[in-house]
Short mmCIF file of C-alpha atoms in Angstrom, two decimals:
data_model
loop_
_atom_site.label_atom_id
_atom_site.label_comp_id
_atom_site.label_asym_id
_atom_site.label_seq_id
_atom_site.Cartn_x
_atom_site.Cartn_y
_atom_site.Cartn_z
CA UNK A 1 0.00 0.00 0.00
CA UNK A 2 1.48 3.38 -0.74
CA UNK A 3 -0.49 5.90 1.67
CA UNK A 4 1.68 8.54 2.24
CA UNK A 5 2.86 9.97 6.03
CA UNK A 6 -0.30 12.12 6.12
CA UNK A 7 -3.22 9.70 5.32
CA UNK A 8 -1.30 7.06 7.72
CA UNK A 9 -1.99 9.94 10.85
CA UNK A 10 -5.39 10.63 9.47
CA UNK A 11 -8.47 9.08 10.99
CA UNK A 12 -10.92 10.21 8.65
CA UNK A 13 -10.95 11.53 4.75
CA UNK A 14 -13.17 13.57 2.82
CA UNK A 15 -14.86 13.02 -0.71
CA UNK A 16 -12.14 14.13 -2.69
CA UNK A 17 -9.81 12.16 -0.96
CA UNK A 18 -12.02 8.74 -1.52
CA UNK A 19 -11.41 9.76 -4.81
CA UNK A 20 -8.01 10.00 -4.56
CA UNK A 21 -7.43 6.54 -2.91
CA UNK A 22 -9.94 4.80 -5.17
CA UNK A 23 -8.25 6.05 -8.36
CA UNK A 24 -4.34 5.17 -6.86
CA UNK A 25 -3.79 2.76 -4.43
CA UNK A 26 -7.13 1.78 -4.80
CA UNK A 27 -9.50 1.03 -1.29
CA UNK A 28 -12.09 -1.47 -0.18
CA UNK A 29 -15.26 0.52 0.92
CA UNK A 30 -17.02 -1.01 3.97
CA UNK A 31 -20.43 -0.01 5.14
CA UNK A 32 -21.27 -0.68 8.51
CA UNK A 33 -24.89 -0.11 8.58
CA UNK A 34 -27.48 -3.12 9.31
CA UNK A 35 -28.20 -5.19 6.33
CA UNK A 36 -31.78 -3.11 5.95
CA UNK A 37 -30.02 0.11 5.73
CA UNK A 38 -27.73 -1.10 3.03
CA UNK A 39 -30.17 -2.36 1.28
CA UNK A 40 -32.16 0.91 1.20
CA UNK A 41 -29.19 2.73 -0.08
CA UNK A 42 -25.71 2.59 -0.33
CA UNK A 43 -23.02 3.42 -2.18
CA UNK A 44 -22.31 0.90 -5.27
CA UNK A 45 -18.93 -0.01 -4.91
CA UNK A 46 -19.00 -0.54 -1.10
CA UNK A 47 -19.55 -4.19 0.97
CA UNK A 48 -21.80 -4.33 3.62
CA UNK A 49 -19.70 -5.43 6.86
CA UNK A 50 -21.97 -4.35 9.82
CA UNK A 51 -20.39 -2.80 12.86
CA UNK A 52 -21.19 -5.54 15.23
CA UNK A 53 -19.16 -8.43 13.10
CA UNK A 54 -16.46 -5.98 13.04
CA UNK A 55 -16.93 -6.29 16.62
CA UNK A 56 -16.63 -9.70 17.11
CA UNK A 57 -13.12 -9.17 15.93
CA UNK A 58 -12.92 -12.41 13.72
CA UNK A 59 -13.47 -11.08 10.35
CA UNK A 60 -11.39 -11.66 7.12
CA UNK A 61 -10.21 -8.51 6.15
CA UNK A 62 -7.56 -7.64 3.21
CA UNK A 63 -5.52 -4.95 4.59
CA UNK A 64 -3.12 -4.69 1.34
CA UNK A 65 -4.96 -2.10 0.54
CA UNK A 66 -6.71 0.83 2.81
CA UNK A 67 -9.98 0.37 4.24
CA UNK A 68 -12.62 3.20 4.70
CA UNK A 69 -15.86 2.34 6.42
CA UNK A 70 -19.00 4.28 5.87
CA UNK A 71 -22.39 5.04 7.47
CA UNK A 72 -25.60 7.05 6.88
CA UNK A 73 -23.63 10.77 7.51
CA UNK A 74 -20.51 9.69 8.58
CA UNK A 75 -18.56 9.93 11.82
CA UNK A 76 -20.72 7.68 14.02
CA UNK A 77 -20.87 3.78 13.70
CA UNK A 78 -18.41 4.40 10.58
CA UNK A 79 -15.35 6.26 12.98
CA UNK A 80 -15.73 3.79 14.95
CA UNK A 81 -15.26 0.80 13.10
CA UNK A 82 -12.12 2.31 11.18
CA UNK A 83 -10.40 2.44 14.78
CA UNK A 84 -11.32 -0.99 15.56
CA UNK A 85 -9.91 -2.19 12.00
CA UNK A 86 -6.82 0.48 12.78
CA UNK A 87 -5.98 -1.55 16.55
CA UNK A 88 -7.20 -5.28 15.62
CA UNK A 89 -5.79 -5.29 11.62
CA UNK A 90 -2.98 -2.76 11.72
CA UNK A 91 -5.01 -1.58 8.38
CA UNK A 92 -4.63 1.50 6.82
CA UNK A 93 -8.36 2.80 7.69
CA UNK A 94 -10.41 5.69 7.79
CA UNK A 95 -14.03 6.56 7.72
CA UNK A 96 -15.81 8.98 5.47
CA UNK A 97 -16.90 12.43 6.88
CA UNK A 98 -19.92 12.76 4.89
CA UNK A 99 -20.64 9.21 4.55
CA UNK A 100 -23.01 7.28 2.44
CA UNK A 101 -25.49 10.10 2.11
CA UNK A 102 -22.75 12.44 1.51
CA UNK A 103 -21.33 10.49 -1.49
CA UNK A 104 -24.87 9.94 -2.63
CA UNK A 105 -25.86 13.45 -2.56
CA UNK A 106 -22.07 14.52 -4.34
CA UNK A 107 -22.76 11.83 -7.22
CA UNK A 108 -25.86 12.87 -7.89
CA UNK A 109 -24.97 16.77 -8.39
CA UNK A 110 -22.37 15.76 -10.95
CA UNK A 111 -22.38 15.86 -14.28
CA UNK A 112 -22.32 12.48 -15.78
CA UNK A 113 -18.66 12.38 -18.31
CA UNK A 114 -19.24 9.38 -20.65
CA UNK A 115 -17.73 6.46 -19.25
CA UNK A 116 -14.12 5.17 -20.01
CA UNK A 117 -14.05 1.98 -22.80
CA UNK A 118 -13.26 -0.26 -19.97
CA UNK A 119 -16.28 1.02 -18.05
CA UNK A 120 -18.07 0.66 -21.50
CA UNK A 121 -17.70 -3.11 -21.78
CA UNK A 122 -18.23 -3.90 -17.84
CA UNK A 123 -21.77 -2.28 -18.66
CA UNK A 124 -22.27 -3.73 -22.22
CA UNK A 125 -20.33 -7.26 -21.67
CA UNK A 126 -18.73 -6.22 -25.14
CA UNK A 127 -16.52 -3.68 -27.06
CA UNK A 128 -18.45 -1.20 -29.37
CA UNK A 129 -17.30 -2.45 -32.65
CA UNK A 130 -17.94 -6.31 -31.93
CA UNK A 131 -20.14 -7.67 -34.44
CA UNK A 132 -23.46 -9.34 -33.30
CA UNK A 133 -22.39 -12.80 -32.92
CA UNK A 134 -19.58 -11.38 -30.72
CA UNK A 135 -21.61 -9.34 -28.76
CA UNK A 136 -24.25 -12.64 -28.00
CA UNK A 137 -21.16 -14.75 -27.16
CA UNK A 138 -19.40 -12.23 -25.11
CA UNK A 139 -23.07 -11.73 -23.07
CA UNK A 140 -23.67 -15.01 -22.57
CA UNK A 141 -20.37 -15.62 -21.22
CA UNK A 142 -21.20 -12.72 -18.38
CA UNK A 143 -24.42 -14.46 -17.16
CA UNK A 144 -22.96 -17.64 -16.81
#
């Protein structure tokens, strides 16, 4: 993981610095909210880890890469779990000051910029050239 001095004495990071992590080092997003909350809303990359397995201490967690835990608007359940990760894992974890609403709200305000190639065929399962045959094949092979 290559977090410099700074984020390592950090406890929490904003928006722009998700942003930062996600498109570097990369991050695993954790939110810590019940499974009903999550399912509500939550942010689409993030996992759904609620506070009280983090609790229990006994979780597999991959710390090769820094964690940053979420809730509804951030500092709560969310700070809290990033500590416990921080003493139990020796990760590399922060939680999100605005949280999940937060990110929400910010994602929604921005304009949409059309989406990379490799974003393109996550979506589509195919490149935008392929010819239809390709395309079916290339589908298929995404449901399976």
């Amino acid at each position: 993981m290559k977090t410099d001095t700074k984020m390592e004495k950090k406890k929490s990071i904003d928006l722009a610095e998700l942003n930062l992590l996600l498109n570097t080092d990369g991050a695993t997003v954790i939110d810590v909210r019940s499974e009903e909350e999550f399912k509500e809303k939550h942010i689409p990359f993030a996992i759904n880890l609620p506070l009280g397995k983090i609790e229990t201490k006994s979780i597999d967690l991959d710390i090769t890469k820094p964690i940053v835990t979420v809730c509804g608007t951030g500092g709560g359940r969310s700070a809290h779990a990033a500590e416990l990760i921080r003493e139990t894992y020796g990760a590399a974890a922060f939680f999100l000051e605005e949280g999940t609403f937060g990110w929400l709200e910010k994602n929604k305000e921005a304009p949409r910029k059309d989406n990379s190639l490799f974003q393109k065929i996550l979506q589509k399962g195919h490149l935008p050239g392929d010819p239809e045959e390709e395309r079916i094949k290339k589908n298929t092979l995404l449901v399976m």
